[in-house]
mmCIF file of C-alpha atoms in Angstrom:
data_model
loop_
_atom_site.group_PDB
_atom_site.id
_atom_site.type_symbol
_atom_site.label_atom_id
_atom_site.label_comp_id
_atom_site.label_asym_id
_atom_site.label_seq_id
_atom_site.Cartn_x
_atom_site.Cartn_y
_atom_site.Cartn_z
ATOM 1 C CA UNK E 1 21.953 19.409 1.709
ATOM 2 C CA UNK E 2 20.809 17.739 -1.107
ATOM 3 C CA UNK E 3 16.920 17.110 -1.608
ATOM 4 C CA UNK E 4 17.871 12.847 -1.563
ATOM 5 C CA UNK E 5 19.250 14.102 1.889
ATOM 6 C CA UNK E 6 16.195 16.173 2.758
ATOM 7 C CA UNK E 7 13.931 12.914 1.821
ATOM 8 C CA UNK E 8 16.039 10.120 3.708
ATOM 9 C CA UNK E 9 15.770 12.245 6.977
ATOM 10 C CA UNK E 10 11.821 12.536 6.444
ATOM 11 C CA UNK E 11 11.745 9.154 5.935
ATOM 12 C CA UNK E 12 13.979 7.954 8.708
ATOM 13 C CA UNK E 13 12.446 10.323 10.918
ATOM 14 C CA UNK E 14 8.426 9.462 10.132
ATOM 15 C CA UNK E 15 9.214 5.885 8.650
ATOM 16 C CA UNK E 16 5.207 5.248 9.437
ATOM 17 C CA UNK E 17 3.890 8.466 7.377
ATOM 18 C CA UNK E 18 1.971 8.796 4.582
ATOM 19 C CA UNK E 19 4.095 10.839 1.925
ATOM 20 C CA UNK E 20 2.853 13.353 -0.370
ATOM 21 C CA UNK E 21 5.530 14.402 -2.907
ATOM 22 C CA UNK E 22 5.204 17.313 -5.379
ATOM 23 C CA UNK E 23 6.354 16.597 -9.190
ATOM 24 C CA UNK E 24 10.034 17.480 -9.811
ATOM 25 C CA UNK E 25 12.801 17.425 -7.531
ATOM 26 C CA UNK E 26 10.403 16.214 -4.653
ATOM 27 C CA UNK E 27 8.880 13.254 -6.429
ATOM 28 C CA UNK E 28 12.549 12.046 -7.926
ATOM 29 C CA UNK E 29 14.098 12.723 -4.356
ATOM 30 C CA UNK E 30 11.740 10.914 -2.708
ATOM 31 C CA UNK E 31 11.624 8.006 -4.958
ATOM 32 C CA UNK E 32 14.840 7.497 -4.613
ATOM 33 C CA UNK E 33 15.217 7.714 -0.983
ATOM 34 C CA UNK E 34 12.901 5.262 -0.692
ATOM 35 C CA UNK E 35 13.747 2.736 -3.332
ATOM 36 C CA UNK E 36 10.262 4.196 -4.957
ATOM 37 C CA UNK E 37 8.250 3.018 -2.303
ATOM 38 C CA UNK E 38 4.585 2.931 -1.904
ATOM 39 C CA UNK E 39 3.920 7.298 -1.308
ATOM 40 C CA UNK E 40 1.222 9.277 -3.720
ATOM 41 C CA UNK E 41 3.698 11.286 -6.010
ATOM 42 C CA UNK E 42 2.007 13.806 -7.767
ATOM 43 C CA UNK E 43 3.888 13.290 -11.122
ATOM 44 C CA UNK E 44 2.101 16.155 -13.266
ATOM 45 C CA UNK E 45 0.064 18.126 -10.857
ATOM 46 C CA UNK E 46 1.837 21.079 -10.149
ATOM 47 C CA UNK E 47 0.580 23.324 -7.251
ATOM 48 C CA UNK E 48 -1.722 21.080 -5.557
ATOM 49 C CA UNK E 49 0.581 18.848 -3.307
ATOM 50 C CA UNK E 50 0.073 20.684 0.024
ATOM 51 C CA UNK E 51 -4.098 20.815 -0.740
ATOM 52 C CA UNK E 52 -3.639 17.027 -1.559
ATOM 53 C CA UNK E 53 -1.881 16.314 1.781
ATOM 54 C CA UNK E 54 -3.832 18.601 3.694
ATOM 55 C CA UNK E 55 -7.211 15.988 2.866
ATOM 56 C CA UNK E 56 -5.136 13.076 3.208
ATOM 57 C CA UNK E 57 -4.286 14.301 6.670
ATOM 58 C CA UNK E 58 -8.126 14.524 7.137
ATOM 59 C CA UNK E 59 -8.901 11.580 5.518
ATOM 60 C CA UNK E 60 -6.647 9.711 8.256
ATOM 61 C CA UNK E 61 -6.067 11.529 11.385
ATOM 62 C CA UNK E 62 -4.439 8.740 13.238
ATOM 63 C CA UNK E 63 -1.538 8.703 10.920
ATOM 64 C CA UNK E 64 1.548 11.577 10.216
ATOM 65 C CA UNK E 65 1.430 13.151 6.680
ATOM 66 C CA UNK E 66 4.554 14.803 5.187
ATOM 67 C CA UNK E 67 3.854 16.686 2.193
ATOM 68 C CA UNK E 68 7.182 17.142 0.130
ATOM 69 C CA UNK E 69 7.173 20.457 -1.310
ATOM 70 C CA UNK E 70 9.569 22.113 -4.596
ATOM 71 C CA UNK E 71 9.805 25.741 -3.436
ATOM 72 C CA UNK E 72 7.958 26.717 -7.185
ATOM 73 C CA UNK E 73 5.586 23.860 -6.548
ATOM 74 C CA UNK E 74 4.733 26.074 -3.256
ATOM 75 C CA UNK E 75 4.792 29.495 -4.449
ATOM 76 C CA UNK E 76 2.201 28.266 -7.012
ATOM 77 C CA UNK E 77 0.038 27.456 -4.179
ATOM 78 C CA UNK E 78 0.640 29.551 -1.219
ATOM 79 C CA UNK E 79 -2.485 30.077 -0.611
ATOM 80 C CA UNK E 80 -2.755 26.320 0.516
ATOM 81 C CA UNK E 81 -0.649 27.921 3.921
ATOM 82 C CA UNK E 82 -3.395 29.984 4.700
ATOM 83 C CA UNK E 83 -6.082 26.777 4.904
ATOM 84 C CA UNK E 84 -3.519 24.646 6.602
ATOM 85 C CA UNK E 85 -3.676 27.143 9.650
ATOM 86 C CA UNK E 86 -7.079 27.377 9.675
ATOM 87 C CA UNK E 87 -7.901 23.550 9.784
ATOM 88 C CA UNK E 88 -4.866 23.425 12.023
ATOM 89 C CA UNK E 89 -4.410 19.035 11.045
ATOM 90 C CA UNK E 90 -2.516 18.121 14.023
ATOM 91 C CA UNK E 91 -0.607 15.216 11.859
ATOM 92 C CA UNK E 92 0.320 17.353 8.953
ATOM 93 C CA UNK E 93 4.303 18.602 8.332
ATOM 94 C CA UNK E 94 5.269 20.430 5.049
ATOM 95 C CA UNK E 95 8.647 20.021 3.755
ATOM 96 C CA UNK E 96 9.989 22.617 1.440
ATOM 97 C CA UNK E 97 13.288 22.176 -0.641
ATOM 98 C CA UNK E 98 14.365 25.753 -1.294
ATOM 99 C CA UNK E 99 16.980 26.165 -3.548
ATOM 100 C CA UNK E 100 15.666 29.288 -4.866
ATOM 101 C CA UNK E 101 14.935 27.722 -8.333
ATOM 102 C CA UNK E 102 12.349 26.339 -10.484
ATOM 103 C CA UNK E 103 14.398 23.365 -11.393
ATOM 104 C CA UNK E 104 11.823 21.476 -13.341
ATOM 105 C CA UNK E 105 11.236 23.888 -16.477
ATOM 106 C CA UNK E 106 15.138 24.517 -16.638
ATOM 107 C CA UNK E 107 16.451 26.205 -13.315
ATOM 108 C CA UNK E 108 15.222 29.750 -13.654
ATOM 109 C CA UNK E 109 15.572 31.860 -10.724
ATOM 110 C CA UNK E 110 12.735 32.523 -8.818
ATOM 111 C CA UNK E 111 11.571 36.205 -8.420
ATOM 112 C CA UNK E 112 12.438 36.558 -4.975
ATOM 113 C CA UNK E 113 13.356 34.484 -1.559
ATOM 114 C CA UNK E 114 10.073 33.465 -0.612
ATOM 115 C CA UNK E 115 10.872 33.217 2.764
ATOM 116 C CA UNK E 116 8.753 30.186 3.571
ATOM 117 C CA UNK E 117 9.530 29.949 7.146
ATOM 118 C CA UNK E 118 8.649 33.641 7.862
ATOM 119 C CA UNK E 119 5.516 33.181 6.305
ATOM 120 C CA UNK E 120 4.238 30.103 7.696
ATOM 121 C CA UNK E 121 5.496 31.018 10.916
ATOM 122 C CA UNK E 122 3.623 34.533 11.018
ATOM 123 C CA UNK E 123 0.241 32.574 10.727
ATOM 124 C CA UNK E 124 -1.505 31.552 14.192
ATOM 125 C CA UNK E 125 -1.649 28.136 14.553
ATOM 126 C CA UNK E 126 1.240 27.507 12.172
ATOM 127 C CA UNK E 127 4.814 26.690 13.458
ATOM 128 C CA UNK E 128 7.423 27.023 11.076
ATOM 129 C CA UNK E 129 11.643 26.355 11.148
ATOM 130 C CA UNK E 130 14.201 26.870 8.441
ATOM 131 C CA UNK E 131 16.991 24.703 8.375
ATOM 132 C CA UNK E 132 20.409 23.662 5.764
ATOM 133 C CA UNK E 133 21.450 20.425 7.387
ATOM 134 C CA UNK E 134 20.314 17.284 8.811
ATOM 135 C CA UNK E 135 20.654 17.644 12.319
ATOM 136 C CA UNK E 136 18.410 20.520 11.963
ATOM 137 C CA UNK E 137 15.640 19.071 9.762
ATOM 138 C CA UNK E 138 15.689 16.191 11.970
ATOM 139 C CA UNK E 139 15.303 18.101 14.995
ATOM 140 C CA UNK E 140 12.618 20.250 13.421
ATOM 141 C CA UNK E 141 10.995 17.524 12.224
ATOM 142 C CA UNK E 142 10.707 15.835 15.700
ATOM 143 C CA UNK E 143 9.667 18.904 17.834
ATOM 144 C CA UNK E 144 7.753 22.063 15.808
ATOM 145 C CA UNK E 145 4.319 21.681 17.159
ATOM 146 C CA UNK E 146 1.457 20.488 14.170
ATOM 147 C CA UNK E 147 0.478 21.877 11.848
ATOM 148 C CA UNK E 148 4.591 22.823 10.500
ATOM 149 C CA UNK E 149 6.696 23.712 7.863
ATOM 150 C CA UNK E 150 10.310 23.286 7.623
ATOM 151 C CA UNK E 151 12.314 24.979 4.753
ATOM 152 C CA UNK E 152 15.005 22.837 3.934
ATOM 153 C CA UNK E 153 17.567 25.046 1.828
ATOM 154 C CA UNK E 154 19.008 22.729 -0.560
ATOM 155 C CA UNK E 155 21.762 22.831 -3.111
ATOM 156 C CA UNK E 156 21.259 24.468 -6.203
ATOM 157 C CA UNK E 157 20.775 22.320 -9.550
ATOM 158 C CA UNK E 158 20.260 19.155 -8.145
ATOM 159 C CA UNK E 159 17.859 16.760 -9.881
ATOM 160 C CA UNK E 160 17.993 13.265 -8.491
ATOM 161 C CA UNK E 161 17.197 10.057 -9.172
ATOM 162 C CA UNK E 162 15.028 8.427 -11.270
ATOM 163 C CA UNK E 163 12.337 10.817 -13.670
ATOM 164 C CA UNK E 164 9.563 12.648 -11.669
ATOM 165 C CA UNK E 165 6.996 11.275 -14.383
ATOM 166 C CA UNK E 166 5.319 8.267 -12.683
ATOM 167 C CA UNK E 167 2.346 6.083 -13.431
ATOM 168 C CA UNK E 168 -0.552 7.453 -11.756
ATOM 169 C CA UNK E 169 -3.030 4.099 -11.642
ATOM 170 C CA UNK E 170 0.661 2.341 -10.320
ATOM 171 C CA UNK E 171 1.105 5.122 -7.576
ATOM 172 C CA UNK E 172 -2.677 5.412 -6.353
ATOM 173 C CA UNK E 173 -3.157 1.073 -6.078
ATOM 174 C CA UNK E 174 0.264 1.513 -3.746
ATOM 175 C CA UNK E 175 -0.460 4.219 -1.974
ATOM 176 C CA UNK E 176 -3.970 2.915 -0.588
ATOM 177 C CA UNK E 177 -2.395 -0.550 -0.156
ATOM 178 C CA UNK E 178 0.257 1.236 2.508
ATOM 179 C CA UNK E 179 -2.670 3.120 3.964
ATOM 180 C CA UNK E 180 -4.828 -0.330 4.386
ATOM 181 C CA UNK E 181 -1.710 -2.324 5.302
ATOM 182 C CA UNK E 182 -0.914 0.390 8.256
ATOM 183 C CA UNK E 183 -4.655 0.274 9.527
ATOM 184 C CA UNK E 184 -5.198 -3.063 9.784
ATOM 185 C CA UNK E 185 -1.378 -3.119 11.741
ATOM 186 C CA UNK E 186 -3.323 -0.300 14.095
ATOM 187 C CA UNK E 187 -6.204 -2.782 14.543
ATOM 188 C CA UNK E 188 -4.488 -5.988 14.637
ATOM 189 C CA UNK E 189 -2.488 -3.974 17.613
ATOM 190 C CA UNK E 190 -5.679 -3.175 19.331
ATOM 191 C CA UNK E 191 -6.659 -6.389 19.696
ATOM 192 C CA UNK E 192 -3.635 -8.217 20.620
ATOM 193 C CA UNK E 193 -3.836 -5.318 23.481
ATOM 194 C CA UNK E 194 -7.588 -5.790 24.248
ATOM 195 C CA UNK E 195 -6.682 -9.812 24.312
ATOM 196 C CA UNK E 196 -3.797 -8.775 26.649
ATOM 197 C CA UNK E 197 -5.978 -7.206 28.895
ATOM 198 C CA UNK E 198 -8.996 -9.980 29.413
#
């Protein structure tokens, strides 16, 4: 798979969540999956994507939160796992692209296979799939129980789309308009139903 791939299937599969992408690879992947729509990339702050999604997912329970995960972006924050099955956010999925690489400072190798999956999945209240297509993200994607993390295994050397470097005042003024715009579509829905109902 490709991370564009990984990104389209999040997006097709969650078309109503709120989208945290790491810098690199996730951010340009998910930009361009999503003709650069209205999700909080995290252009230059690397290692705190799945922290950042984790309070976003507190912030607004009612809604699904995908944080978009580089495998070095992870590693540099592993730790983050750890809190994410102890607060146990029942509308949180990571997505990691493993490629085994740290393809924004010039595609060293990493260390080791960090084994993502194995990790995750060894904590309690922390389900966890790895998967190299997109039959099997999607199918992860639908049915791991929440809190989850899928390890997408991508291709090697892939950099897509447009650059990872966005405008941070640009991204933050979209981002809370799509959370604002998808409450007041909750409310406006729970009226029409209350009306329904007198």
């Amino acid at each position: 798979m490709e991370p564009t791939d990984v990104a389209a299937v999040v997006l097709a599969t969650h078309p109503d969540a709120l989208v945290v992408a790491a810098l690199g690879t996730a951010t340009s992947a998910l930009r361009l999956a999503s003709d650069d729509g209205p999700h909080l990339y995290l252009g230059g702050a690397m290692g705190s994507a799945l922290a950042t999604a984790l309070g976003v997912a507190e912030a607004v329970p009612e809604r699904a939160v995908v944080a978009l995960l580089g495998d070095g972006e992870l590693l540099m924050s592993a730790n983050g796992l750890w809190s994410v099955a102890a607060y146990r956010p029942a509308n949180l999925v990571a997505v990691v692209l493993n490629d085994g690489h740290y393809s924004i400072t010039g595609g060293q190798p990493l260390p080791v296979d960090p084994c993502f999956a194995d990790v995750a999945g060894a904590l309690p209240g922390l389900s966890a799939a790895r998967v190299s297509d997109g039959r099997n993200l999607r199918d992860a994607l639908l049915g791991l129980p929440r809190p989850a993390l899928v390890e997408a295994v991508v291709e090697t050397g892939s950099r897509p789309g447009p650059s990872p470097f966005v405008d941070p005042g640009s991204v933050r003024t979209q981002f809370t308009a799509a959370v604002r715009a998808a409450g007041r579509r909750d409310t406006e829905q729970e009226v029409t139903t209350c009306t329904a109902d007198l």
